[in-house]
Short mmCIF file of C-alpha atoms in Angstrom, two decimals:
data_model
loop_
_atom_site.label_atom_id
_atom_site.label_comp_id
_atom_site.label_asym_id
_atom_site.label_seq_id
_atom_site.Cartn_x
_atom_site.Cartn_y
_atom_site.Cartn_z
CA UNK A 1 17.85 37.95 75.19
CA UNK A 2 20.72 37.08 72.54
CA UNK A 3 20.78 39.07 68.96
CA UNK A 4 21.03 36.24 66.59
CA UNK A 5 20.27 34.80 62.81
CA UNK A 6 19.67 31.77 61.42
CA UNK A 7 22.41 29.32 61.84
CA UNK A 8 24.43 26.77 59.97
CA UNK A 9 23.60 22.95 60.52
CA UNK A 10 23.31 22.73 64.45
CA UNK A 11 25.43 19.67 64.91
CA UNK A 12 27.96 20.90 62.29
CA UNK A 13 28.44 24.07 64.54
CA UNK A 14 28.48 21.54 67.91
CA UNK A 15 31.51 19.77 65.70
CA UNK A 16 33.31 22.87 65.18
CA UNK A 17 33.04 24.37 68.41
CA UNK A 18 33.53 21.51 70.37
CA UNK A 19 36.81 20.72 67.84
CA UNK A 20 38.27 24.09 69.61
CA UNK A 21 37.05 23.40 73.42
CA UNK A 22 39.04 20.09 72.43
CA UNK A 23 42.53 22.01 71.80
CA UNK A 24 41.90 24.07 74.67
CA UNK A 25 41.56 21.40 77.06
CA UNK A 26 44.20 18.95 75.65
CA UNK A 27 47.03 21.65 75.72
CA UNK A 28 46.53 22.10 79.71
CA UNK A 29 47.83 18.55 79.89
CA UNK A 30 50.01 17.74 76.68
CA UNK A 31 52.82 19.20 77.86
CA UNK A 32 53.33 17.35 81.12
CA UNK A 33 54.93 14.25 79.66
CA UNK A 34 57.43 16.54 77.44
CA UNK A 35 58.77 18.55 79.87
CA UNK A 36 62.13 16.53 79.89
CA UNK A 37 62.39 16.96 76.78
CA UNK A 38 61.66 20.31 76.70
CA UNK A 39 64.11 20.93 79.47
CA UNK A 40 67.18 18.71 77.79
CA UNK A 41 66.12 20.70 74.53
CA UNK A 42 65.99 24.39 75.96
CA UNK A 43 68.14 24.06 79.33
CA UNK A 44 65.47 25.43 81.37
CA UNK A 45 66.10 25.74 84.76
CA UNK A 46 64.39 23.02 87.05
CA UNK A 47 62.92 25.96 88.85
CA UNK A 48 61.07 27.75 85.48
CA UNK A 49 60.14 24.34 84.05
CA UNK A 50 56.83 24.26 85.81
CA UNK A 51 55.57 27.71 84.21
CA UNK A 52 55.34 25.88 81.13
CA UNK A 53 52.11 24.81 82.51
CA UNK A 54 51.21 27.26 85.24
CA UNK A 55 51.35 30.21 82.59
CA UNK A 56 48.99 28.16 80.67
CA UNK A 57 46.60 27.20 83.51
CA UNK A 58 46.69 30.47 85.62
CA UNK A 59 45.94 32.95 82.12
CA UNK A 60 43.36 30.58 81.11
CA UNK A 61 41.54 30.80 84.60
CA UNK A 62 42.25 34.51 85.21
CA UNK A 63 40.86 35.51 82.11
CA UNK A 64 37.84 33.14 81.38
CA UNK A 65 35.12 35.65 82.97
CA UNK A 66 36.76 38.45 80.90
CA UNK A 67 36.91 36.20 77.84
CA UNK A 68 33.17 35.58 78.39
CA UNK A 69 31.83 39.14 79.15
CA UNK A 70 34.19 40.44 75.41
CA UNK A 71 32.25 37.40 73.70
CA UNK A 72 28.77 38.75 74.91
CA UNK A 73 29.55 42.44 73.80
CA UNK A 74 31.81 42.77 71.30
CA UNK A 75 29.94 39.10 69.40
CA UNK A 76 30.49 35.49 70.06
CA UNK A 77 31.53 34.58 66.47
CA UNK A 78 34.21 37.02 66.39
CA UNK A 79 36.05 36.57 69.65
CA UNK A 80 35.65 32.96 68.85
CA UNK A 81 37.23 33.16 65.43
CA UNK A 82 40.27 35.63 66.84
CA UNK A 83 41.15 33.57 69.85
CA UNK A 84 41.01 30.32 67.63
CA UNK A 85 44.09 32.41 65.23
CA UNK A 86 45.39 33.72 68.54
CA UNK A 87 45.96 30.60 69.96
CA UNK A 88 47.42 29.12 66.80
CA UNK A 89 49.92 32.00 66.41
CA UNK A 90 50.52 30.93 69.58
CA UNK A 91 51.21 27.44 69.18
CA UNK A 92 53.27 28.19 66.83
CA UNK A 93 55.69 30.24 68.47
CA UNK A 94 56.07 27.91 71.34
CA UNK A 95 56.90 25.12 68.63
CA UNK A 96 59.75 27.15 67.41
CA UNK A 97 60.95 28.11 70.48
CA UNK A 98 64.46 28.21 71.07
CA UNK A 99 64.24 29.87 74.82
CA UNK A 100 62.74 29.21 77.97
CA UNK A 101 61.52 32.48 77.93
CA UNK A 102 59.71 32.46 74.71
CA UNK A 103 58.66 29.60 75.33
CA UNK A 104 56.79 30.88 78.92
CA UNK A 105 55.52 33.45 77.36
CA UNK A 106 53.89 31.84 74.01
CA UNK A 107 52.72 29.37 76.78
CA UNK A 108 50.52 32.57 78.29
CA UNK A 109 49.21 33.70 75.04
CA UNK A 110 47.90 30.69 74.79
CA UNK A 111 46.12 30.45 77.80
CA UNK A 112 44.82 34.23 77.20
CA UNK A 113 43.55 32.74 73.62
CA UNK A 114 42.07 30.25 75.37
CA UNK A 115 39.89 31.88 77.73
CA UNK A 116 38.58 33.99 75.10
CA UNK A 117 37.72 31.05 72.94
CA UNK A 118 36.29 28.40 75.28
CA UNK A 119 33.47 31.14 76.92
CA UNK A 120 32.40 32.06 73.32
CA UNK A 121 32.37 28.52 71.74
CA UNK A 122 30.08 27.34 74.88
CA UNK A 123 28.23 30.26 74.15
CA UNK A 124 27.83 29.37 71.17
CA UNK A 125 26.40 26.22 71.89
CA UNK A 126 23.76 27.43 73.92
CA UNK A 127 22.67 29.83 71.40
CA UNK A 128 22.48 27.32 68.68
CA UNK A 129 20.06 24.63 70.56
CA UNK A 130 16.63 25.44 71.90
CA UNK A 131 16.17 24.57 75.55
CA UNK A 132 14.82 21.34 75.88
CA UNK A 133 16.04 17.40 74.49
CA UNK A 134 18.50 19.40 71.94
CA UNK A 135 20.66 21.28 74.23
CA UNK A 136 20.77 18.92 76.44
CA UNK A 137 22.16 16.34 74.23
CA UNK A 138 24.54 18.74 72.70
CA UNK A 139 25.87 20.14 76.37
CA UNK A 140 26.22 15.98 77.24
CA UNK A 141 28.23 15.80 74.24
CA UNK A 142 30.49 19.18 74.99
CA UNK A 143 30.96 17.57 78.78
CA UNK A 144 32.20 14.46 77.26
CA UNK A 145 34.54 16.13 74.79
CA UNK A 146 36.01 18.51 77.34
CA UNK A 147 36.21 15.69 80.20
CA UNK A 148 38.36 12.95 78.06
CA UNK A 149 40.52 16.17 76.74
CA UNK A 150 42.87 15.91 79.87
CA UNK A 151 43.50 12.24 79.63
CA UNK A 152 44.06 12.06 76.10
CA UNK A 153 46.30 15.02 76.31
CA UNK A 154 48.59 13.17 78.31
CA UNK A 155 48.60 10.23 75.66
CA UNK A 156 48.89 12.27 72.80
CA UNK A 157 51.80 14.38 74.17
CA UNK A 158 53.58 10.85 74.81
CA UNK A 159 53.10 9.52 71.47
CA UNK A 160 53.64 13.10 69.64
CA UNK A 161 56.90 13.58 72.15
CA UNK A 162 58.86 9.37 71.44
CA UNK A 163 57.48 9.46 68.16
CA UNK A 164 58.35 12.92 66.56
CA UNK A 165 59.23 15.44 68.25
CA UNK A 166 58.49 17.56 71.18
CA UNK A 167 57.52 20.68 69.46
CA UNK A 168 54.51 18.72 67.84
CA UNK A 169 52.81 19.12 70.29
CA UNK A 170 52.44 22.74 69.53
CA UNK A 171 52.95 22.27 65.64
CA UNK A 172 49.74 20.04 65.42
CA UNK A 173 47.55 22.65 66.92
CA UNK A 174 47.63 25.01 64.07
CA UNK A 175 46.39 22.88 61.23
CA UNK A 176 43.32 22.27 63.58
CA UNK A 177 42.92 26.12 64.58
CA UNK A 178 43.17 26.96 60.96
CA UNK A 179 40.27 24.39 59.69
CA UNK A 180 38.09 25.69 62.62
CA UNK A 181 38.94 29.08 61.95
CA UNK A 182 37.95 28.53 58.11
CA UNK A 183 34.70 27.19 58.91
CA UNK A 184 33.42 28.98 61.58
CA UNK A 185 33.38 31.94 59.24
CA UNK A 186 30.71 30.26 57.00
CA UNK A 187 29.22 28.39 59.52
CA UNK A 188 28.75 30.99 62.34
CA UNK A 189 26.53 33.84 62.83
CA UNK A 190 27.29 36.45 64.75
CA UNK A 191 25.18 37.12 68.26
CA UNK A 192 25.87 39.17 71.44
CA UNK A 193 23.88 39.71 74.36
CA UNK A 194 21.04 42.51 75.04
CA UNK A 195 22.76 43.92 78.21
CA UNK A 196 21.82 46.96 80.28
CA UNK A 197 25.80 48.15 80.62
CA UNK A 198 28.78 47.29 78.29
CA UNK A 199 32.01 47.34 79.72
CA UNK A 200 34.91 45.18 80.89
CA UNK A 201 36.43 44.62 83.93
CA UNK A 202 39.90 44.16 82.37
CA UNK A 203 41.70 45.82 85.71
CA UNK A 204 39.85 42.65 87.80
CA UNK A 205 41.02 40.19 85.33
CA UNK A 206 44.70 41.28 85.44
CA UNK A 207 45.33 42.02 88.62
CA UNK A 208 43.53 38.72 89.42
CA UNK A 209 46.00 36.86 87.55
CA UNK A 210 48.85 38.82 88.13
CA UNK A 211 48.25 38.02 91.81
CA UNK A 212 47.94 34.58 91.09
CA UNK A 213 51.04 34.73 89.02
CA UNK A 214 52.80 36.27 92.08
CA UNK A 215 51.41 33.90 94.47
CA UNK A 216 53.14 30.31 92.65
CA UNK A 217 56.15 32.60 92.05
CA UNK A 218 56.77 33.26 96.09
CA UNK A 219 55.78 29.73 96.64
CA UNK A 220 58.24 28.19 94.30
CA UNK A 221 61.08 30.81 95.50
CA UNK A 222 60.24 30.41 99.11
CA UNK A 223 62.89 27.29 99.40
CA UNK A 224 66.26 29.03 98.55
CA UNK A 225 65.18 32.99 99.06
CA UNK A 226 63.42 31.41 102.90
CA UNK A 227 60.10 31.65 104.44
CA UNK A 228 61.15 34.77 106.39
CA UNK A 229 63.10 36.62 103.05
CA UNK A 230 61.73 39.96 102.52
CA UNK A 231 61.24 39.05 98.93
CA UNK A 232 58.95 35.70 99.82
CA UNK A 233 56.61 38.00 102.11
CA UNK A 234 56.71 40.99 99.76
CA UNK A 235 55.28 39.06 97.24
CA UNK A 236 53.13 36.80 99.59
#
């Protein structure tokens, strides 16, 4: 059973959460058409380019069950709200990047923010509808919103990139973060799970990503260092 209080508007909260799932999944893909200009911009190495994404991707998925076990202890509302400012502080820093390695790096906070937010605002969700015609409607309308995010990522990271400016496709994440942010504080209630044990398996999550982390590196470095380098199998 979930600890809970009476709620704001259902479909209001649906909007606001779902606003956030949006962000999440559009930034997995809004990159992919500015990475030329990203690279011209930054002179990243052809080689480091693609961890503009993978650090993205790989902290999102190695921390989600993490992000989803901190949401049911520690209170949905309040992991949502601080991985909604995370991942705007976030944005922001890749936006103002002036270094591929900043720019990496923002790139992972922002999937870590991410995995934090999307387990708690789905959460969310499911304790805000009863079981039944409600919940259903308002998970078909969370599947649509996360399932068109990819595509129109890639659109919106065109038109943001020819338009204006690569870095707006960072810079336009934080007005939206911000608003949801704002909101969900008078909108949300807090709830966590009734649960026999608390703790985290942060070592799992790490080491799970780290791995994962290691795995793309030795793949992408296996070409110049060699299949048989003591480097590529070390870190195989």
């Amino acid at each position: 059973m979930a600890r809970t209080s009476k709620v704001g508007h259902p479909w209001f909260v649906l909007a606001l959460v779902s606003m956030a799932q949006f962000v999440v999944v559009v930034d997995a893909t809004i990159t992919n058409v500015a990475l030329p200009s990203m690279q011209e911009a930054l002179q990243i190495s052809p080689e480091n380019l693609q961890w503009i994404v993978t650090a993205y991707t790989l902290a999102f998925g190695g921390f989600l069950m993490l992000g989803g076990r901190a949401a049911d202890i520690l209170g949905r509302k309040r992991v949502f709200i601080v991985g909604v400012l995370t991942f705007a502080l976030a944005s922001l820093s890749v936006g103002l990047s002036q270094d591929e390695a900043t720019v990496i790096v923002a790139r992972g906070v922002q999937g870590l923010a991410a995995a934090f937010m999307s387990p708690a605002a789905l959460s969310i969700v499911l304790n805000t509808f009863k079981e039944g015609k409600e919940r259903n409607k308002a998970l078909g309308v969370w599947g649509g919103i996360t399932s068109s995010g990819a595509a129109i990522g890639l659109l919106a990271g065109g038109a943001l990139t020819q338009y204006l400016n690569w870095r707006w496709n960072f810079f336009v994440n934080v007005p939206i973060a911000l608003i949801v942010a704002a909101f969900s504080s008078r909108l949300l209630v807090e709830s966590r799970a009734d649960l026999g044990h608390k703790h985290f398996d942060t070592f799992g999550a790490v080491t799970v990503t780290g791995g994962l982390m290691l795995l793309v590196y030795a793949l992408t470095k296996a070409p110049t260092w060699g299949w048989g380098d003591p480097w590529t199998l070390g870190l195989l």
